[in-house]
Short mmCIF file of C-alpha atoms in Angstrom, two decimals:
data_model
loop_
_atom_site.label_atom_id
_atom_site.label_comp_id
_atom_site.label_asym_id
_atom_site.label_seq_id
_atom_site.Cartn_x
_atom_site.Cartn_y
_atom_site.Cartn_z
CA MET A 1 154.74 122.94 98.76
CA ASP A 2 156.38 124.17 95.42
CA SER A 3 156.12 128.01 94.38
CA LYS A 4 154.27 126.66 91.20
CA LEU A 5 151.97 124.85 93.04
CA ALA A 6 151.54 127.36 95.34
CA ASP A 7 150.55 129.88 92.67
CA SER A 8 148.08 127.58 91.36
CA MET A 9 146.36 126.97 94.74
CA GLU A 10 145.58 130.91 95.04
CA ILE A 11 144.46 131.05 92.00
CA TYR A 12 141.69 128.43 92.49
CA ALA A 13 141.36 129.96 95.77
CA ALA A 14 140.61 133.32 94.40
CA ARG A 15 138.55 132.31 91.62
CA GLN A 16 136.19 129.94 94.20
CA ALA A 17 136.59 132.87 96.40
CA GLN A 18 134.39 134.48 93.68
CA VAL A 19 132.11 131.73 92.40
CA ASN A 20 131.22 131.58 96.23
CA GLN A 21 130.36 135.41 96.19
CA ILE A 22 128.13 135.28 93.41
CA VAL A 23 126.07 131.90 94.36
CA ASP A 24 125.66 133.83 97.86
CA ALA A 25 124.35 136.84 96.12
CA HIS A 26 121.47 134.72 94.37
CA ALA A 27 120.79 132.34 97.47
CA VAL A 28 117.43 133.11 98.32
CA TRP A 29 116.99 133.14 94.35
CA THR A 30 118.10 129.29 94.45
CA VAL A 31 115.94 128.25 96.76
CA ASP A 32 113.04 129.93 95.61
CA VAL A 33 113.67 127.75 92.33
CA ARG A 34 113.52 124.46 94.58
CA ARG A 35 110.51 125.01 96.67
CA TYR A 36 108.73 125.94 93.09
CA LEU A 37 109.64 122.92 91.68
CA HIS A 38 109.03 121.12 94.78
CA GLN A 39 105.36 122.35 94.06
CA TYR A 40 105.05 121.25 90.46
CA PRO A 41 106.77 117.61 90.59
CA GLU A 42 106.43 115.33 87.61
CA LEU A 43 106.85 112.07 86.99
CA SER A 44 109.29 110.29 85.25
CA HIS A 45 108.91 110.70 81.02
CA GLN A 46 106.34 113.33 81.89
CA GLU A 47 108.79 116.64 82.73
CA SER A 48 106.69 118.96 80.40
CA LYS A 49 106.38 122.03 82.49
CA THR A 50 109.31 121.24 84.42
CA VAL A 51 111.34 121.28 80.98
CA GLN A 52 109.55 124.45 80.40
CA TYR A 53 110.55 126.75 83.27
CA ILE A 54 114.14 125.35 83.37
CA ARG A 55 114.27 126.66 79.87
CA GLU A 56 112.97 129.75 80.86
CA GLN A 57 115.60 129.82 83.80
CA LEU A 58 118.38 129.11 81.11
CA LYS A 59 117.27 131.98 78.52
CA ASN A 60 117.07 134.58 81.07
CA MET A 61 120.56 134.29 81.64
CA GLY A 62 121.44 134.32 78.08
CA LEU A 63 121.72 130.76 77.06
CA SER A 64 120.35 129.08 74.42
CA PRO A 65 118.62 125.63 76.17
CA HIS A 66 117.66 122.46 73.58
CA SER A 67 117.06 119.15 73.94
CA TYR A 68 118.50 115.67 72.55
CA THR A 69 115.09 114.01 73.34
CA GLY A 70 112.68 115.89 74.18
CA LYS A 71 111.92 115.48 77.72
CA ASP A 72 115.85 116.63 78.62
CA VAL A 73 117.38 119.82 78.30
CA ILE A 74 121.17 120.94 77.69
CA ALA A 75 122.81 124.34 77.48
CA TYR A 76 126.21 125.43 76.95
CA ILE A 77 128.03 127.81 78.74
CA GLU A 78 130.96 129.21 76.35
CA GLY A 79 134.74 130.06 77.91
CA GLY A 80 136.74 132.67 76.48
CA GLN A 81 138.89 130.11 74.98
CA SER A 82 139.17 126.87 72.99
CA GLY A 83 139.77 123.77 75.55
CA LYS A 84 137.64 120.55 76.61
CA THR A 85 133.98 120.70 77.81
CA VAL A 86 132.60 119.42 80.94
CA ALA A 87 129.65 118.62 82.28
CA LEU A 88 127.31 119.43 84.92
CA ARG A 89 124.20 116.83 85.54
CA ALA A 90 121.18 117.40 87.64
CA ASP A 91 118.18 114.76 87.45
CA ILE A 92 114.74 116.44 87.41
CA ASP A 93 112.01 114.21 87.65
CA ALA A 94 109.92 113.36 90.93
CA LEU A 95 107.95 110.07 92.40
CA PRO A 96 104.57 108.59 92.86
CA ILE A 97 104.23 109.21 96.05
CA GLN A 98 101.58 111.45 98.45
CA GLU A 99 103.51 114.27 100.12
CA GLU A 100 102.77 114.37 103.73
CA THR A 101 105.36 116.80 104.69
CA GLY A 102 103.03 119.86 105.41
CA LEU A 103 105.38 122.47 104.02
CA PRO A 104 103.73 125.73 102.89
CA PHE A 105 105.28 124.75 99.46
CA ALA A 106 104.14 121.24 99.38
CA SER A 107 103.04 119.24 96.16
CA LYS A 108 100.39 120.58 94.22
CA ASN A 109 99.97 117.66 92.40
CA PRO A 110 98.39 114.88 94.08
CA GLY A 111 100.31 111.66 94.19
CA VAL A 112 103.41 112.84 92.86
CA MET A 113 106.50 114.26 95.31
CA HIS A 114 109.62 114.98 94.98
CA ALA A 115 111.23 112.87 97.68
CA CYS A 116 114.18 112.41 96.09
CA GLY A 117 115.81 115.95 96.32
CA HIS A 118 115.82 115.86 92.68
CA ASP A 119 113.61 119.85 92.75
CA GLY A 120 117.07 120.60 94.82
CA HIS A 121 119.54 118.95 92.17
CA THR A 122 117.89 121.07 89.84
CA ALA A 123 117.66 124.13 91.73
CA ILE A 124 121.25 123.74 92.59
CA LEU A 125 122.71 123.44 88.82
CA LEU A 126 120.62 126.45 87.75
CA GLY A 127 122.56 128.29 90.95
CA ALA A 128 125.74 126.84 89.35
CA ALA A 129 124.77 127.82 85.55
CA ARG A 130 123.75 131.55 87.04
CA ALA A 131 127.03 132.38 88.92
CA LEU A 132 128.98 131.05 86.03
CA THR A 133 126.88 133.52 83.24
CA GLU A 134 126.99 136.45 85.54
CA GLY A 135 130.15 136.10 87.38
CA ALA A 136 132.64 136.80 84.24
CA VAL A 137 135.22 134.39 85.59
CA PRO A 138 137.51 133.46 82.74
CA PHE A 139 137.50 129.85 81.57
CA ALA A 140 138.76 127.84 78.75
CA GLY A 141 136.89 125.24 77.15
CA ARG A 142 132.66 124.95 77.23
CA ILE A 143 130.73 123.78 80.38
CA LYS A 144 127.83 121.78 78.87
CA LEU A 145 124.68 121.50 81.40
CA ILE A 146 122.72 118.31 81.36
CA PHE A 147 119.13 118.55 82.79
CA GLN A 148 117.94 115.05 82.62
CA HIS A 149 114.80 113.34 82.86
CA ALA A 150 113.49 109.94 83.80
CA GLU A 151 116.17 108.62 86.91
CA GLU A 152 113.59 107.18 88.90
CA VAL A 153 112.72 104.28 86.18
CA VAL A 154 114.43 101.65 84.55
CA PRO A 155 115.04 102.23 81.45
CA GLY A 156 115.58 106.04 82.40
CA GLY A 157 117.10 109.34 80.77
CA ALA A 158 120.54 108.81 81.04
CA SER A 159 120.90 105.65 78.93
CA GLU A 160 118.34 107.71 76.60
CA LEU A 161 120.87 110.59 76.45
CA VAL A 162 123.35 108.46 76.04
CA LYS A 163 122.40 106.79 72.89
CA ALA A 164 120.94 110.02 71.64
CA GLY A 165 124.92 111.50 71.41
CA VAL A 166 124.89 114.07 75.04
CA LEU A 167 128.14 112.89 75.55
CA GLU A 168 130.22 112.98 72.02
CA ASP A 169 131.93 116.17 72.61
CA VAL A 170 131.99 115.74 76.61
CA ASP A 171 135.65 114.99 78.06
CA ALA A 172 134.52 114.82 81.90
CA ILE A 173 131.25 114.27 83.68
CA PHE A 174 130.20 115.85 87.27
CA GLY A 175 127.14 115.28 89.05
CA LEU A 176 125.75 115.38 93.18
CA HIS A 177 123.50 113.82 95.09
CA LEU A 178 121.82 115.26 97.96
CA TRP A 179 122.10 112.50 101.12
CA GLN A 180 120.14 112.11 103.89
CA ASN A 181 121.94 109.79 105.45
CA VAL A 182 125.04 112.51 105.91
CA ASP A 183 124.87 115.55 108.21
CA SER A 184 124.59 119.17 106.68
CA GLY A 185 128.18 120.52 105.49
CA LEU A 186 129.27 117.58 104.73
CA LEU A 187 130.99 116.05 101.74
CA GLU A 188 131.15 112.73 101.09
CA VAL A 189 133.47 111.37 98.14
CA CYS A 190 135.04 107.92 96.59
CA ALA A 191 137.14 107.22 93.96
CA GLY A 192 135.57 104.36 92.90
CA PRO A 193 132.21 102.64 93.57
CA ILE A 194 130.19 104.88 95.07
CA MET A 195 126.46 103.37 94.24
CA ALA A 196 125.21 100.22 93.12
CA GLY A 197 124.37 98.33 90.25
CA SER A 198 120.47 97.44 90.25
CA ASP A 199 118.99 94.55 88.57
CA SER A 200 115.46 92.53 89.04
CA PHE A 201 114.40 89.54 88.70
CA ALA A 202 111.03 87.28 88.47
CA ILE A 203 110.63 83.47 88.81
CA LYS A 204 107.50 81.75 88.39
CA ILE A 205 107.12 78.86 90.18
CA HIS A 206 104.96 76.09 88.65
CA GLY A 207 103.80 73.88 90.78
CA LYS A 208 100.19 71.80 91.29
CA GLY A 209 97.11 72.98 92.73
CA GLY A 210 94.75 71.42 95.27
CA HIS A 211 92.41 71.58 98.81
CA GLY A 212 94.40 73.47 101.82
CA SER A 213 93.41 69.54 103.45
CA MET A 214 95.04 67.29 100.85
CA PRO A 215 98.56 68.60 100.56
CA HIS A 216 99.82 65.16 99.74
CA LEU A 217 97.91 65.28 96.21
CA THR A 218 99.86 68.78 95.15
CA VAL A 219 103.06 70.38 94.22
CA ASP A 220 102.78 72.94 97.04
CA PRO A 221 104.21 76.27 94.94
CA ILE A 222 103.70 78.47 98.67
CA VAL A 223 106.32 75.77 100.34
CA ILE A 224 108.68 75.96 97.34
CA ALA A 225 108.37 79.58 97.27
CA SER A 226 109.79 79.65 100.87
CA HIS A 227 112.45 77.52 101.02
CA LEU A 228 113.61 79.23 98.15
CA VAL A 229 113.64 82.61 99.57
CA THR A 230 116.17 81.47 101.88
CA GLN A 231 118.34 79.72 99.51
CA LEU A 232 119.07 82.62 97.34
CA GLN A 233 120.85 83.91 99.95
CA THR A 234 123.27 81.03 99.12
CA ILE A 235 124.24 82.61 96.07
CA VAL A 236 125.68 85.56 98.15
CA SER A 237 127.38 83.67 100.76
CA ARG A 238 128.94 80.42 98.72
CA SER A 239 128.74 81.37 95.26
CA LEU A 240 130.56 84.59 94.91
CA ASP A 241 133.87 85.88 96.09
CA PRO A 242 132.93 87.60 99.36
CA LEU A 243 135.26 90.79 98.74
CA TYR A 244 132.26 92.23 96.10
CA PRO A 245 129.72 93.30 97.98
CA VAL A 246 126.27 91.65 96.96
CA VAL A 247 122.50 92.29 98.05
CA ILE A 248 119.70 89.93 96.49
CA SER A 249 116.69 90.44 98.29
CA VAL A 250 112.91 89.35 97.78
CA GLY A 251 110.76 92.17 97.90
CA GLN A 252 107.37 90.52 96.60
CA ILE A 253 105.95 86.73 96.78
CA GLN A 254 102.25 86.63 95.02
CA ALA A 255 100.30 83.10 95.42
CA GLY A 256 96.96 81.99 95.86
CA ASP A 257 93.49 83.71 96.08
CA THR A 258 91.98 82.24 99.27
CA TYR A 259 92.90 80.34 102.56
CA ASN A 260 92.35 77.04 102.17
CA ILE A 261 93.43 76.27 98.30
CA ILE A 262 97.07 75.41 97.27
CA PRO A 263 97.64 77.43 94.08
CA ASP A 264 98.86 75.77 90.94
CA THR A 265 101.71 78.87 90.78
CA ALA A 266 103.37 81.65 92.87
CA GLN A 267 105.90 84.49 91.94
CA LEU A 268 108.74 85.83 93.48
CA GLN A 269 110.02 89.30 92.63
CA GLY A 270 113.05 90.86 93.61
CA THR A 271 115.93 93.22 93.38
CA VAL A 272 119.95 92.51 92.95
CA ARG A 273 122.69 95.38 94.27
CA TYR A 274 126.33 94.88 93.48
CA PHE A 275 129.85 96.94 92.83
CA HIS A 276 131.80 94.69 90.98
CA PRO A 277 130.66 94.44 87.23
CA ASP A 278 131.78 90.73 87.01
CA VAL A 279 128.97 90.23 89.37
CA GLN A 280 126.36 91.37 87.25
CA LYS A 281 127.57 88.39 84.62
CA GLU A 282 127.52 85.72 87.04
CA ILE A 283 124.34 86.37 88.88
CA PRO A 284 121.99 85.78 86.20
CA GLN A 285 122.99 82.05 85.67
CA LEU A 286 123.31 81.56 89.62
CA LEU A 287 119.58 82.35 90.08
CA GLU A 288 118.42 80.66 87.38
CA ARG A 289 120.57 77.37 88.22
CA LEU A 290 119.32 77.50 91.72
CA ALA A 291 115.54 78.27 91.00
CA HIS A 292 115.45 75.49 88.69
CA GLY A 293 117.38 73.20 91.25
CA VAL A 294 115.10 74.06 93.89
CA CYS A 295 111.87 73.62 92.09
CA ALA A 296 112.89 69.93 90.80
CA SER A 297 113.63 68.89 93.74
CA PHE A 298 110.07 69.47 94.66
CA GLY A 299 108.49 67.79 91.58
CA ALA A 300 107.87 71.84 90.02
CA SER A 301 109.39 73.83 87.13
CA ALA A 302 110.54 77.66 86.95
CA THR A 303 110.36 80.43 84.67
CA VAL A 304 112.73 83.15 85.17
CA GLU A 305 113.08 86.48 84.00
CA TYR A 306 116.12 88.53 85.24
CA VAL A 307 116.04 92.35 83.52
CA LYS A 308 120.00 94.35 84.10
CA GLY A 309 118.92 97.83 85.17
CA ASP A 310 121.36 100.32 85.81
CA PRO A 311 125.17 99.70 86.49
CA SER A 312 127.02 100.14 89.29
CA VAL A 313 128.46 104.16 89.63
CA ILE A 314 131.99 103.93 89.82
CA ASN A 315 134.12 107.50 89.97
CA ASP A 316 137.54 108.24 88.07
CA PRO A 317 140.08 109.24 90.96
CA ARG A 318 141.78 111.45 88.84
CA MET A 319 138.01 113.35 88.79
CA ASN A 320 137.14 112.60 92.43
CA ALA A 321 140.98 114.48 93.45
CA ILE A 322 139.31 117.51 91.34
CA VAL A 323 136.06 117.10 93.63
CA GLU A 324 137.99 116.62 96.60
CA GLN A 325 139.98 119.92 96.13
CA VAL A 326 137.29 121.74 95.58
CA GLY A 327 135.30 120.66 98.19
CA ARG A 328 137.98 121.48 100.90
CA MET A 329 137.83 124.83 99.50
CA VAL A 330 134.11 125.58 99.54
CA LEU A 331 133.43 123.49 103.54
CA GLY A 332 136.75 123.10 104.47
CA GLU A 333 139.35 120.09 105.18
CA GLU A 334 137.27 118.51 107.94
CA ASN A 335 134.17 118.70 106.06
CA VAL A 336 135.44 116.23 103.32
CA ARG A 337 135.84 112.69 103.78
CA PRO A 338 135.69 109.24 102.22
CA ALA A 339 131.94 107.84 101.60
CA VAL A 340 130.69 104.71 102.70
CA PRO A 341 129.09 103.20 99.07
CA SER A 342 125.48 103.09 99.17
CA MET A 343 123.38 100.10 97.67
CA ALA A 344 121.08 102.56 96.12
CA GLY A 345 121.03 102.65 92.28
CA GLU A 346 121.46 105.82 90.22
CA ASP A 347 121.47 105.93 86.26
CA PHE A 348 124.45 108.61 86.15
CA SER A 349 126.41 105.15 86.06
CA TYR A 350 125.92 105.00 82.33
CA TYR A 351 127.98 108.39 81.52
CA LEU A 352 130.65 106.89 83.54
CA GLN A 353 131.00 104.27 81.11
CA HIS A 354 131.75 106.63 78.48
CA VAL A 355 133.83 109.34 79.88
CA PRO A 356 135.54 110.06 83.28
CA GLY A 357 133.56 111.90 85.98
CA ALA A 358 132.32 111.60 89.44
CA TYR A 359 129.44 111.86 91.42
CA PHE A 360 129.32 112.51 95.18
CA PHE A 361 127.09 113.24 98.08
CA LEU A 362 126.35 116.60 100.06
CA GLY A 363 125.00 116.00 103.31
CA ILE A 364 121.60 117.23 104.62
CA ARG A 365 120.44 115.74 107.47
CA ASN A 366 119.68 118.30 110.51
CA GLU A 367 116.93 118.77 113.17
CA GLU A 368 114.25 119.40 110.58
CA ALA A 369 115.42 116.92 107.67
CA VAL A 370 115.19 113.25 109.41
CA TYR A 371 113.34 111.14 106.82
CA SER A 372 115.15 108.95 104.68
CA HIS A 373 115.03 109.88 100.72
CA HIS A 374 111.34 108.48 98.97
CA HIS A 375 109.54 108.61 102.25
CA PRO A 376 106.19 110.99 102.07
CA ARG A 377 108.00 113.02 104.65
CA PHE A 378 111.31 113.57 103.07
CA THR A 379 112.91 116.82 103.33
CA ILE A 380 116.09 118.52 102.87
CA ASP A 381 118.39 121.44 104.77
CA GLU A 382 118.00 124.03 101.95
CA LYS A 383 121.05 125.96 103.13
CA MET A 384 122.93 123.28 101.38
CA LEU A 385 121.59 124.35 98.03
CA PRO A 386 124.12 127.47 97.80
CA VAL A 387 126.76 124.98 98.85
CA GLY A 388 125.94 122.88 96.14
CA SER A 389 126.28 125.52 93.74
CA LYS A 390 129.55 126.47 94.68
CA LEU A 391 130.99 122.34 94.50
CA LEU A 392 129.13 122.35 90.64
CA ALA A 393 130.58 125.40 89.34
CA GLY A 394 133.71 125.28 91.24
CA ILE A 395 134.75 121.80 90.13
CA ALA A 396 133.75 122.66 86.56
CA LEU A 397 136.39 126.15 86.21
CA THR A 398 138.80 123.43 88.09
CA TYR A 399 138.70 120.77 85.38
CA LEU A 400 138.73 122.87 82.85
CA GLU A 401 142.21 125.30 84.54
CA GLN A 402 143.65 120.99 85.09
CA GLN A 403 142.64 119.87 81.56
CA VAL A 404 142.82 116.46 82.93
#
């Protein structure tokens, strides 16, 4: 290692140690923030009280929060000198799930729960903001805090914010997801696709109904639907490049009103998950061709609706390297490893279509936190909240120092 690089690494390490010290001093506060948010979850596009709470916390830090859509919260932390602007993003919405954790700070809003960790993401970003505002850590440039609404629905908050101009002054963006599939204390990173694009489809089969005792006089849409479910998998196995991972899943079949009548119609609804953008271009026409072909072979017809959802999350290798660098300082070399890309979707992808950035996974699984995301008994290892704050604050400062 040359002397210049060694000096730089010493500077990074000293600054990260300062950030870590401040975050640790407020660790209990960060956990309390998460628990407060967990008790008062709000659904996508309805996060009014959550927004009010975040604004109050930012004002207490001496910041001036504002909004692009009326549903988000934005604030800047200004450095002492001019430079680039780096954004840090947290999502703030909850899910329509009845909580079953039995925790003393369980949701007080019936049928609504933070079952994906967004309460933790919000607390982490507030913790990072507190460290950056209270620590007097010198930096050049600006850090833009984005508390985003409506990540859990399509269309969601990220696309709204991008259209509203949230990235017009941003040079790079970073975000994290507390990840139940990974043990606590581990950081997973990926230079390239890390989360899948997520589309949906509906296929309505138009047949000819009749009495269940005389199927020869009908065109049975249920039989056709059964064939179509299995045939859809040939798109993955025979029509797409096998080097591109793709999932086509039918999650819902609706047909008929009673046991002895063959209905006129049946409807399939499902999801498509992919990483490579070319797949999204090909899937709709392949799915439509197959649906029409299978139905025609039985004397039926089909109506196909395909809805493009969030694109895949594709990390910039340079930004991912910054996450790795900070991760090694915070967690140690042995606790930073390559991520296994997930077929779950994330609208952070919209930001990455416009500016370079990186999204990463911080493990939260321990002996208590064993249930998956979106489960009514989902919870997290709260010891990882200050770790997340250290990572986000350190990543922002390192990016601005390097001015990549």
